[in-house]
XYZ file of C-alpha atoms in Angstrom:
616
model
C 53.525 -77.149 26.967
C 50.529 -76.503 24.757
C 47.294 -74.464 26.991
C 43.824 -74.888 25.196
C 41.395 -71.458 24.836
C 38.234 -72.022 25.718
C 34.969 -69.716 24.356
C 32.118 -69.540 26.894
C 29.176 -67.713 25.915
C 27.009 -65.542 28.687
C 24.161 -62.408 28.092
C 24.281 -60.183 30.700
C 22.168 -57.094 28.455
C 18.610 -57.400 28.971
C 15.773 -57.361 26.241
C 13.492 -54.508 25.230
C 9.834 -54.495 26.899
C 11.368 -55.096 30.167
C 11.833 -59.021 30.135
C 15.014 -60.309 32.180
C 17.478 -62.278 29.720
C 19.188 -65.149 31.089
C 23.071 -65.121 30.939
C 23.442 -67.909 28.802
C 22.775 -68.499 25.255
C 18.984 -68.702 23.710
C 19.714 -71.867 21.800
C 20.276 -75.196 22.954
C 22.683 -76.737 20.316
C 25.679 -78.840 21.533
C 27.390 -77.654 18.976
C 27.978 -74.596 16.750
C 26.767 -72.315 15.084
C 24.981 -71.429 18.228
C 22.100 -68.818 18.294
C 22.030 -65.588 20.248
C 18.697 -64.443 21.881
C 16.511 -62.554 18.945
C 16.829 -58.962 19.028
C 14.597 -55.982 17.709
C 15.048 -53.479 14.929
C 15.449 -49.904 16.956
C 16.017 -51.335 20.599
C 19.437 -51.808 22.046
C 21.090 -55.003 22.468
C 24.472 -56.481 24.106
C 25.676 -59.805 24.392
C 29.053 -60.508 26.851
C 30.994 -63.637 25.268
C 33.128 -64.912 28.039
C 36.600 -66.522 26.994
C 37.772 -69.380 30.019
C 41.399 -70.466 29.617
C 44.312 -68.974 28.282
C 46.361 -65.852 28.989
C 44.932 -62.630 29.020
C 44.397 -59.683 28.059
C 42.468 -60.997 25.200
C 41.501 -59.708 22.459
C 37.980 -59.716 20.202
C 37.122 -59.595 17.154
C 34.364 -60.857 14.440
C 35.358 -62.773 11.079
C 34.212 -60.841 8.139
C 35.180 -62.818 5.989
C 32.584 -65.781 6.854
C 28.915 -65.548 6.889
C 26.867 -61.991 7.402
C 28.096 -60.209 10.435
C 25.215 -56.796 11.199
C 26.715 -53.438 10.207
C 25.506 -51.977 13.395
C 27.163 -54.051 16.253
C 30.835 -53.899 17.937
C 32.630 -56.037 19.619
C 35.029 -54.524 22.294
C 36.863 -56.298 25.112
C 34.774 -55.632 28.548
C 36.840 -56.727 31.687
C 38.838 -59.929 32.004
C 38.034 -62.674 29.370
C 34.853 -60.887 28.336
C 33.788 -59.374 25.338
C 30.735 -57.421 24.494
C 28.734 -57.870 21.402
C 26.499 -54.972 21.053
C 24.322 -51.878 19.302
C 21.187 -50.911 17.857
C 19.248 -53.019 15.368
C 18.306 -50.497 12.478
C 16.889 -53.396 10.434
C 15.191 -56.760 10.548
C 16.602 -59.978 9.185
C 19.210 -62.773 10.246
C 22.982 -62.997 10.906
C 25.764 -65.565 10.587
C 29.025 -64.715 11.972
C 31.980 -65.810 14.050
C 33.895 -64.721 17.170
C 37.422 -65.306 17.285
C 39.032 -64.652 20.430
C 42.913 -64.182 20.551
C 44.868 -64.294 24.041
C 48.060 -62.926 24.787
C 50.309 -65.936 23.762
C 48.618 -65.724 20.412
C 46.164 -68.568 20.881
C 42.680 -68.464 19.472
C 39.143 -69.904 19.605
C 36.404 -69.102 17.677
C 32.662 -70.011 17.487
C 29.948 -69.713 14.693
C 26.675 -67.969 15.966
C 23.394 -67.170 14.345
C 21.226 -63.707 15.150
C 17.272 -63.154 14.462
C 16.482 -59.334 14.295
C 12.887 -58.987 14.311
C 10.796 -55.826 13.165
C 9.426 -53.265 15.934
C 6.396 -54.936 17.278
C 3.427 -52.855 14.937
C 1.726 -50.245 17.032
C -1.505 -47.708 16.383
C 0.030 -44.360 18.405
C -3.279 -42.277 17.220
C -5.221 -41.792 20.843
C -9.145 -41.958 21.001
C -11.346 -40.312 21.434
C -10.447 -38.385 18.005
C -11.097 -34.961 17.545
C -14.726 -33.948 17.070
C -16.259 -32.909 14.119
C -18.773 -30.403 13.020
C -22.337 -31.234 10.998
C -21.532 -29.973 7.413
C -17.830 -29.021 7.858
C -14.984 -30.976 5.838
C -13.372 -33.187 8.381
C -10.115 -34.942 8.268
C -7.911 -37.273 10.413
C -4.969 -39.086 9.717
C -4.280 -42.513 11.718
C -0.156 -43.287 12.944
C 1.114 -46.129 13.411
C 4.894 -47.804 14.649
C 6.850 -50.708 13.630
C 6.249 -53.303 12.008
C 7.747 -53.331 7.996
C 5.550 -50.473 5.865
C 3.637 -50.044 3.966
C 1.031 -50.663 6.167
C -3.075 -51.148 5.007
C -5.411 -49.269 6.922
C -9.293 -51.067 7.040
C -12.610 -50.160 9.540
C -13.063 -53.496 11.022
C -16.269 -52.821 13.194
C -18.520 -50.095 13.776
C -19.101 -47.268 11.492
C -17.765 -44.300 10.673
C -20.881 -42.733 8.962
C -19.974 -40.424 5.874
C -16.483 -40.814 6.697
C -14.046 -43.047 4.526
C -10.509 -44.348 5.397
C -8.098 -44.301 2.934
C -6.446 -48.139 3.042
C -3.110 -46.545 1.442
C -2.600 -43.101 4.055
C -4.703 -43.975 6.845
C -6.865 -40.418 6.458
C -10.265 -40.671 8.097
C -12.226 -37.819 5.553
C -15.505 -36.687 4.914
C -18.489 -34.505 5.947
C -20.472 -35.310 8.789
C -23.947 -35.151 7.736
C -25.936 -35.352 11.958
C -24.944 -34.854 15.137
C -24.022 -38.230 17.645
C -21.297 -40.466 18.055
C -19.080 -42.722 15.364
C -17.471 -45.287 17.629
C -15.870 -47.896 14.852
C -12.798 -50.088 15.319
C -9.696 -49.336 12.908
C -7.227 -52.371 11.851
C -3.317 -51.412 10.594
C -1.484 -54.485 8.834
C 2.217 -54.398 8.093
C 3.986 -55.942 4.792
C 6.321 -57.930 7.247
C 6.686 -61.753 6.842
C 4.482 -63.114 8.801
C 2.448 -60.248 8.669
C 1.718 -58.541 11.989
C -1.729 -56.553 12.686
C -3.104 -54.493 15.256
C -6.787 -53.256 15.986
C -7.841 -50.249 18.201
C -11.131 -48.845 19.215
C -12.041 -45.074 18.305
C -15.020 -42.489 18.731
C -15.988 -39.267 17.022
C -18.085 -37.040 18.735
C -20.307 -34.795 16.370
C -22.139 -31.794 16.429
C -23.521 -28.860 14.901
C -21.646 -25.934 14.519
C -21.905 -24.012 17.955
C -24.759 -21.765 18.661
C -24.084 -17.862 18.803
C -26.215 -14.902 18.733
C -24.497 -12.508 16.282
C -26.070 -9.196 16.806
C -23.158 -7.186 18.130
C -25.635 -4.290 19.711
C -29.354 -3.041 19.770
C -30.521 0.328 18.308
C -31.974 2.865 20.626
C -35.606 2.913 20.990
C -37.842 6.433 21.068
C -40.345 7.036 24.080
C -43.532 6.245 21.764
C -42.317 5.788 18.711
C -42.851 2.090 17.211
C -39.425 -0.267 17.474
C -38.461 -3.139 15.700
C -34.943 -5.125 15.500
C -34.163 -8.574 14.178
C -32.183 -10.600 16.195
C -29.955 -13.403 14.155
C -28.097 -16.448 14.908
C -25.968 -19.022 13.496
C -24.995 -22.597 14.114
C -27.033 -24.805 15.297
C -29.853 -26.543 14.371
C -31.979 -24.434 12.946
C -35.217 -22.985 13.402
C -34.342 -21.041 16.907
C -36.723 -20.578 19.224
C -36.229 -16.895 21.058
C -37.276 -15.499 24.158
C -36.365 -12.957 26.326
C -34.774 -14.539 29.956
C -34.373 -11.273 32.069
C -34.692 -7.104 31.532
C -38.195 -7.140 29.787
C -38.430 -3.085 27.978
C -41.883 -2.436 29.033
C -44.214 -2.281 25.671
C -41.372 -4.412 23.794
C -41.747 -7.914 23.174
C -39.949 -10.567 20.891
C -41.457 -13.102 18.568
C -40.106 -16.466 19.772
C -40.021 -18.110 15.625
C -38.374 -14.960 13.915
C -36.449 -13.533 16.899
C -38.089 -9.696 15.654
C -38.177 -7.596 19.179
C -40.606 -5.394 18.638
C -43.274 -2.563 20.174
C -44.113 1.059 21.643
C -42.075 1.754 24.137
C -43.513 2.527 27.479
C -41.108 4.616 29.691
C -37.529 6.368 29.402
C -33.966 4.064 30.704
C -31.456 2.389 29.452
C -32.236 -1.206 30.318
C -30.132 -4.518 30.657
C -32.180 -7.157 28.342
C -30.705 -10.887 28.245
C -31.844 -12.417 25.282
C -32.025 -16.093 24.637
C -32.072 -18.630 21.527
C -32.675 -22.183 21.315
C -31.627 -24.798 18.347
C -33.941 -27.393 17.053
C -31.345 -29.879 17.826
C -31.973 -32.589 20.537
C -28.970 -34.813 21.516
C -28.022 -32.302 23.316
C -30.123 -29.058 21.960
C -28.155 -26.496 21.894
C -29.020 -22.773 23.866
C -27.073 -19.372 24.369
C -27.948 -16.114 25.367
C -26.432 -12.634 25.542
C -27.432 -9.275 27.589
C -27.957 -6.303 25.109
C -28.459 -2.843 26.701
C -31.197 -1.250 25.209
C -31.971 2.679 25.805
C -34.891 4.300 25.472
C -34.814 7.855 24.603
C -36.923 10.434 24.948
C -38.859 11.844 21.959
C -36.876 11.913 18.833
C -34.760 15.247 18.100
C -36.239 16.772 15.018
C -35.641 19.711 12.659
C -39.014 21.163 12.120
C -37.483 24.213 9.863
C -38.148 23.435 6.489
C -35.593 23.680 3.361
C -34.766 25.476 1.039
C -34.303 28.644 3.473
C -35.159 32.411 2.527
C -32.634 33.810 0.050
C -30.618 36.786 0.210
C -28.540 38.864 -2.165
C -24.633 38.771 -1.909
C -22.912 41.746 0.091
C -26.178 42.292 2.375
C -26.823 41.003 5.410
C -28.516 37.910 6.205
C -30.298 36.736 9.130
C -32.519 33.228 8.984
C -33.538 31.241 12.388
C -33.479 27.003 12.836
C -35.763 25.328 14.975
C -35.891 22.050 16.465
C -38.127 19.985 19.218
C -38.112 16.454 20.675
C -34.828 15.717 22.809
C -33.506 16.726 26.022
C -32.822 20.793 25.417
C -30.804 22.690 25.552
C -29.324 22.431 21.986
C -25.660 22.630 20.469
C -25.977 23.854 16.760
C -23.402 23.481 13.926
C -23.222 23.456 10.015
C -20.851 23.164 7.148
C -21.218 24.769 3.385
C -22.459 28.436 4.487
C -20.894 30.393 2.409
C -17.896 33.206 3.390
C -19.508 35.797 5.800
C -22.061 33.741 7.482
C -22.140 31.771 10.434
C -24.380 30.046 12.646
C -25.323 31.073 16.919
C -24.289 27.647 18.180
C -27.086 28.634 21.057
C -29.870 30.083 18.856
C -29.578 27.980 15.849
C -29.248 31.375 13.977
C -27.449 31.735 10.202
C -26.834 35.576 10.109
C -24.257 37.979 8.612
C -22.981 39.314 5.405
C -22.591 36.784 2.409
C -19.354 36.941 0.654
C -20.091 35.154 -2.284
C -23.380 34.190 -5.028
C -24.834 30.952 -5.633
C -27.034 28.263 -4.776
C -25.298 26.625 -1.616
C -26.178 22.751 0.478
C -26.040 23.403 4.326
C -25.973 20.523 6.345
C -26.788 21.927 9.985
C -26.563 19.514 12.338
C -28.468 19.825 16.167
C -27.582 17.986 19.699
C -29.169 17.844 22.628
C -27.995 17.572 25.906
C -27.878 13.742 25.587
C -25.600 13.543 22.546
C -28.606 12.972 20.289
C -27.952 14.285 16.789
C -29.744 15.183 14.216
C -29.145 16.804 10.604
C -30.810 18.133 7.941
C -29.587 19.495 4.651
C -30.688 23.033 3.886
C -30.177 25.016 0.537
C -30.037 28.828 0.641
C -29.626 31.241 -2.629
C -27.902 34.442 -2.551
C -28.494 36.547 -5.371
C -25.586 38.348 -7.485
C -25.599 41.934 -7.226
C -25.579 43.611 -11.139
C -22.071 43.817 -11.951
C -20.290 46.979 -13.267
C -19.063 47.234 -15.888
C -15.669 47.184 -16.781
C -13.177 49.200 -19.209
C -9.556 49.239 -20.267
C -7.653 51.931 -19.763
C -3.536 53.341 -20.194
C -3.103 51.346 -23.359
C -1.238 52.918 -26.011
C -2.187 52.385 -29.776
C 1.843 51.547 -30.238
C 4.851 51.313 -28.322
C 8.573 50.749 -28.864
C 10.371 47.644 -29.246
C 12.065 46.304 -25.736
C 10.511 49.217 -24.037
C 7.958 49.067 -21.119
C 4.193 50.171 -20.763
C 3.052 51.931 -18.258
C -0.161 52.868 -16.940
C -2.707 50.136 -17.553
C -5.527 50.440 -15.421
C -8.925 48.406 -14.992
C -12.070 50.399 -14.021
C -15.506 49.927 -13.325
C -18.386 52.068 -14.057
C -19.706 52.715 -10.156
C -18.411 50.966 -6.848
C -19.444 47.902 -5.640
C -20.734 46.355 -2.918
C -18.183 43.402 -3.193
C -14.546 42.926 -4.347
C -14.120 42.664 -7.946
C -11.195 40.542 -8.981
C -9.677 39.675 -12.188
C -6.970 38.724 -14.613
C -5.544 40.923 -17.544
C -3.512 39.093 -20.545
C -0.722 39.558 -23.073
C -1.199 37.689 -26.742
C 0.862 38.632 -29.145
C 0.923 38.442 -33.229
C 3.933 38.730 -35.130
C 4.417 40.323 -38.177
C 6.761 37.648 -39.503
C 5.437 34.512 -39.600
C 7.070 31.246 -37.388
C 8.659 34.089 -34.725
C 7.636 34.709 -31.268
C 9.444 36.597 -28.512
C 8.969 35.295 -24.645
C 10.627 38.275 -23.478
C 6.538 39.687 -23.766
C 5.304 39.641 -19.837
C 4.592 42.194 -17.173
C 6.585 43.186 -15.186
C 5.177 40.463 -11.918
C 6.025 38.000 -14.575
C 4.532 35.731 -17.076
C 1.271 36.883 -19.429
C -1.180 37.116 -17.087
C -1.546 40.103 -14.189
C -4.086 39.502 -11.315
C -5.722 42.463 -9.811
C -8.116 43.180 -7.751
C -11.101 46.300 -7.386
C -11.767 46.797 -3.877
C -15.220 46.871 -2.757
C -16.061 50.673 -3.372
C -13.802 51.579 -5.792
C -13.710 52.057 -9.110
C -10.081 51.181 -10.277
C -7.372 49.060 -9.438
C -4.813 50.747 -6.853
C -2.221 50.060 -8.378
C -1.703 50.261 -12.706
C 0.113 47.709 -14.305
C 3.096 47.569 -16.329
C 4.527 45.157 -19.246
C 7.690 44.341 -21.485
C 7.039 44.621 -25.188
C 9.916 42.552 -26.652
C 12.027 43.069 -29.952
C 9.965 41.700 -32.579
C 7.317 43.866 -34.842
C 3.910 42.767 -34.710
C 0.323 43.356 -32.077
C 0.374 42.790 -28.295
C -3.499 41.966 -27.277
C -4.225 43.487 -23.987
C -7.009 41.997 -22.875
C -9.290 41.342 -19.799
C -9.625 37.498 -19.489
C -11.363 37.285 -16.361
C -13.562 38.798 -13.527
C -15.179 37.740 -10.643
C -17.846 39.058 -8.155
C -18.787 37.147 -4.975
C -17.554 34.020 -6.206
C -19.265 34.404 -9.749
C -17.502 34.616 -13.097
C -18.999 37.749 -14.011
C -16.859 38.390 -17.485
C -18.296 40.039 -20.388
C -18.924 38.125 -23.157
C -16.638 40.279 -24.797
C -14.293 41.222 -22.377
C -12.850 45.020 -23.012
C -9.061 44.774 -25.022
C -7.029 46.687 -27.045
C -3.824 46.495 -29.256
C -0.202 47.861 -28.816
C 1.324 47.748 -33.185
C 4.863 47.450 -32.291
C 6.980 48.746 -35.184
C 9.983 47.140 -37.155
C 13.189 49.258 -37.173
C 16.790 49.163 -38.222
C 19.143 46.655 -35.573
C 19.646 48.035 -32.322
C 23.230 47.183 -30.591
C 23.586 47.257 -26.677
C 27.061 46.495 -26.194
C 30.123 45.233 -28.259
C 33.042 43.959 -26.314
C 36.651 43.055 -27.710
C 38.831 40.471 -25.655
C 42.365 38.963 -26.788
C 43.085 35.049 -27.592
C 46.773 34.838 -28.254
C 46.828 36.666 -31.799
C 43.588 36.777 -32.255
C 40.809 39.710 -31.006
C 37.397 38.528 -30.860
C 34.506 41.198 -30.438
C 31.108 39.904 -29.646
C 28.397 42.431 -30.415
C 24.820 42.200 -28.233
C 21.625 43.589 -29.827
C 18.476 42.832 -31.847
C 17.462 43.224 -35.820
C 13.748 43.341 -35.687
C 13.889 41.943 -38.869
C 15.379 38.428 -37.181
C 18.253 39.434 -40.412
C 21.247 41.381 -40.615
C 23.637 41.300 -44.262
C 26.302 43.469 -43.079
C 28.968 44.570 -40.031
C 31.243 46.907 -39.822
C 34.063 47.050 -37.529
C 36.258 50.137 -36.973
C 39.717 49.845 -35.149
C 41.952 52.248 -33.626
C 45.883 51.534 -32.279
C 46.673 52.224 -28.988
C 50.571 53.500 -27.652
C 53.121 53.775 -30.573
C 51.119 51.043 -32.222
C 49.267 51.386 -36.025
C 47.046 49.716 -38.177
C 47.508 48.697 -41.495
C 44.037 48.910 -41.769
C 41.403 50.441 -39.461
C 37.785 49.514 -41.014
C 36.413 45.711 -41.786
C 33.574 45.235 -43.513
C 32.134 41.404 -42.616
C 29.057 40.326 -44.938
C 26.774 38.733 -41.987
C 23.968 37.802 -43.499
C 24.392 33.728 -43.044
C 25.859 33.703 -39.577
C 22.510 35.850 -38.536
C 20.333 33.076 -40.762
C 22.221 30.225 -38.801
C 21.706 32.335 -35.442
C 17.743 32.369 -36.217
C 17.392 29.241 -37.967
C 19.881 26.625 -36.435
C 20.329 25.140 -32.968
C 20.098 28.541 -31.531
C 16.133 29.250 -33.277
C 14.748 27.892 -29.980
C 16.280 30.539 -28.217
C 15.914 33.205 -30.762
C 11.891 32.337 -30.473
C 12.334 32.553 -26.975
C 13.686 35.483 -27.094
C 12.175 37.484 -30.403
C 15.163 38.779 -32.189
C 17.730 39.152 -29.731
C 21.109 38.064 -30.987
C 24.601 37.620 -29.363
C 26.968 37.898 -32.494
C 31.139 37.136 -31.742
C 33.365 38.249 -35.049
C 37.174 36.807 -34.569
C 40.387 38.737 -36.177
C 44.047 37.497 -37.002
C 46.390 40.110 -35.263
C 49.813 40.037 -37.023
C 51.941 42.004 -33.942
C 50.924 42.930 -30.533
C 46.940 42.490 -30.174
C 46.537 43.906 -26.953
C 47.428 47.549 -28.569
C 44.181 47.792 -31.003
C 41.146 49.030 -29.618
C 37.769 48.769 -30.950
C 36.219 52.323 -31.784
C 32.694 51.299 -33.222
C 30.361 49.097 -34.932
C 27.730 49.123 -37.155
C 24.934 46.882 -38.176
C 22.394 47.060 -41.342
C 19.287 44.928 -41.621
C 16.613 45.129 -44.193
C 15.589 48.816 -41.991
C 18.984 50.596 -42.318
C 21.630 50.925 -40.453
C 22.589 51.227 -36.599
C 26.305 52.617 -35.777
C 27.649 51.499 -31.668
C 30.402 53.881 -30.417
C 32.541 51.608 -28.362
C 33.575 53.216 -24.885
């Protein structure tokens, strides 16, 4: 026995904007391909196809392989002989497909349907009013729309916009409002769809000038009696303002209602609470703001009334000069910068007084303040002489020294006390006798070339003499004074007192000689200085220690190019460092035991003669 499967069609979903769908099909054809109710591109449809006959469960499914079935839709079984047809439209166009319905016995039915998806219905989501604009400033508004198939055309159908333009392409309102009032203009949106939908909407700018502010932030003081003036300034607007003053009147003050300039004498001592007001030009609406100022009006001004420069003084004497002031609210509080060491000034008094410490021409700001913070400064000068200076002499020099000894003794003197102290520098220079040397080992003994000291005020001499380091190389230390100073003042002669030390050449000098032992080898290395920055011969004396002997006792090195390497090579920056100071390192071949020979003595002879070193 054969049993027929029947396809029955019912909607039970229901359509977007509300609207109930009945549950049967949209179409009225008797036969298929029947059409489905339309559906819309971003709004969620269903569709139940009911299957009457047959054995279930049943199962659904669409033919791909006839007609256009939409990417987006499923169909899934939904209860007994139902299946749902459903998902979201993501694009506009139609459909051809078929549903094929399969029950448990294997039977089938299918059906051929058509399906309209139509685009989003167009929509303008930009809200009036729009957002106001300003007379003169750039303005700019861009119009949204929904649905429909882009691109859309934007166009002003009615009304005007003024200055403003809309861009057909973007739908950006731009421009710059040229008056104040209201654009009220209708805007039209037109989709590329086929047939092509449009929508209109009204709209409204409101314009206006930029707001109205008073931008003084504060008002000056005013003096009891003294003529006042301050401009008052706003912006925005509509201009010219018209001023006036709405409440807390200064007596004698008044302000000009075209320029806004308050002005006057004023009458009597307060601090008052003035509100100030300014009105536009403007007049749909005009525009007004005010704002309270607190004005105070002091007594007469505070005022210096001692006149610069000051009296002058001399440096190391004392000093007394008074500062006056009137106007204010006494007492006074008195203060100044610049005085120079030694003086002050009575806070209370306004006094400068004491003892100067230093010479010159110096700018005094002294500042006064009265009992209502009121300040007032004034820039003084004052000049304070320079006491004669001394003068000054050299003494403890000798007219030559030794090489790599030390000089002691060097004093600095003055001719009489004085008032003040007298400090100073003394310097080294030195000249060698052999040209391209120099010898850094030169300094006193603090260090360095240069030796501060210092004369106390009523003495004659430094306390304590100085002492200095005259190197190994021949030639003329300069001992000079390079620099004195009294109150402040370079006071050095134009020839400031020196003298010379001629340090003398002489044969080398050795300060130690040391022998150590390298397998068979003895090495002595021999300390010193040649004065001459040469030496062209060693020689080395031996003795054996224990049962030990010496084939020979006495070497004889010729040393004349190690000691031109040692000076002229790698090593020259240290040997002009250090004048002629040389670190020289002889090596022997021991045939035997090395560690019985010691070293009895050395010699040395440079261009001077010849130095002999007992070993120890």
């Amino acid at each position: 026995m054969m049993r027929r499967l029947c396809l029955c069609l019912a909607l039970s979903a229901a359509t977007a904007m509300g609207l109930a769908i009945s549950p049967a099909p949209c179409g009225s054809q008797a036969q298929p391909p029947y059409t489905l109710c339309a559906a819309t591109v971003g709004t969620a449809y269903s569709f139940t196809f009911t299957a009457q006959g047959g054995t279930g469960p049943f199962t659904w499914s669409i033919n791909s392989g006839t007609g256009s079935p939409p990417a987006w839709a499923t169909l899934t079984a939904s209860g007994a002989g139902a299946g749902t047809f459903s998902g979201v439209p993501t694009a506009a166009g139609s459909f051809s497909f078929v549903v094929v319905v399969t029950d448990s016995t294997g039977a089938t039915a299918s059906a051929q349907f058509l399906l309209t998806v139509n685009p989003t219905p167009l929509a303008i989501t930009t809200i009036s009013p729009l957002f106001s604009g300003t007379v003169g400033v750039a303005y700019s508004q861009t119009f949204q729309a929904v649905g429909g198939t882009q691109p859309y055309t934007w166009t002003i159908t009615s009304g005007s916009a003024g200055p403003l333009t809309l861009n057909p392409n973007t739908g950006a309102l731009t421009g710059t409002p040229a008056a104040q009032g209201a654009l009220n203009f209708t805007v039209q949106v037109k989709d590329s769809s086929t047939p092509v939908q449009t929508v209109s909407a009204p709209f409204s700018i409101a314009i206006d000038y930029p707001p109205l502010v008073i931008t003084n932030a504060s008002l000056q003081p005013a003096n009891l009696g003294v003529p006042y003036s301050q401009s008052l300034t706003a912006s925005g607007g509509l201009p010219p303002y018209s001023w006036s003053i709405v409440s807390g009147a200064v007596p004698g003050i008044s302000i000009d209602p075209s320029s806004g300039v308050l002005s006057g004498t004023p009458a009597t001592v307060g601090v008052y609470s003035t509100k100030i007001q300014v009105t536009d030009s403007a007049t749909a609406p005009q525009h007004a703001t005010s704002r309270t100022f607190s004005i105070t009006v002091n007594p007469p001004a505070l005022t210096i009334t001692t006149q610069s420069p000051l009296v002058g003084g001399t440096a190391g004497v004392a000093y007394s000069q008074p500062i006056a002031a009137v106007g204010g609210a006494p007492p006074y509080t008195w203060s100044a910068t610049g005085l120079p060491a030694g003086l002050t000034i009575d806070p209370n008094s306004g006094t400068i007084s004491g003892t100067p410490a230093a010479a010159g021409t110096f700018q005094v700001p002294v500042t006064v303040t009265d009992s209502n913070r009121n300040v007032t400064v004034q820039l003084f000068s004052i000049t304070f002489a320079l006491p004669p200076p001394p003068s000054v002499s050299l003494g403890g020099v000798p007219s030559s020294a030794g090489l790599a000894s030390q000089v002691q003794g060097v004093v600095v003197s003055i001719s009489q006390p004085y008032s003040g102290d007298i400090t100073g520098q003394v310097s080294l220079s030195f000249s060698p006798s052999q040209q391209g040397a120099n010898d850094a080992t030169i300094g006193f003994s603090t260090g360095g070339t240069t030796a501060n000291f210092t004369i106390p005020a009523g003495q004659t001499s430094i306390a304590t003499p100085l002492a200095f380091q005259t190197g190994t190389l021949p030639g003329t230390i300069t001992v000079s004074v390079s620099q004195l100073v009294a109150y402040t003042v370079n006071v050095t002669p134009s020839t400031p007192p020196s003298q010379n030390v001629t340090l003398k050449t002489s044969a080398p000098v050795i300060t130690s000689a040391q022998l150590s032992v390298s397998g068979q080898t003895i090495s002595v290395q021999v300390v010193g200085y040649t004065p001459t920055r040469e030496a062209s011969q060693a020689v080395f004396t031996f003795a054996a220690s224990g049962n030990n002997q010496l084939q020979t006792s006495q070497f004889t090195v010729q040393t004349g190019s190690a000691f031109s390497a040692w000076f002229a090579s790698s090593n020259a920056s240290n040997a002009n460092l250090y004048g002629s100071l040389f670190t020289y390192t002889q090596v022997f071949n021991v045939t035997g035991d090395p560690t019985g020979v010691t070293l009895q003595s050395v010699s040395l002879t440079n261009q001077q003669g010849t130095t002999q070193f007992t070993a120890h």
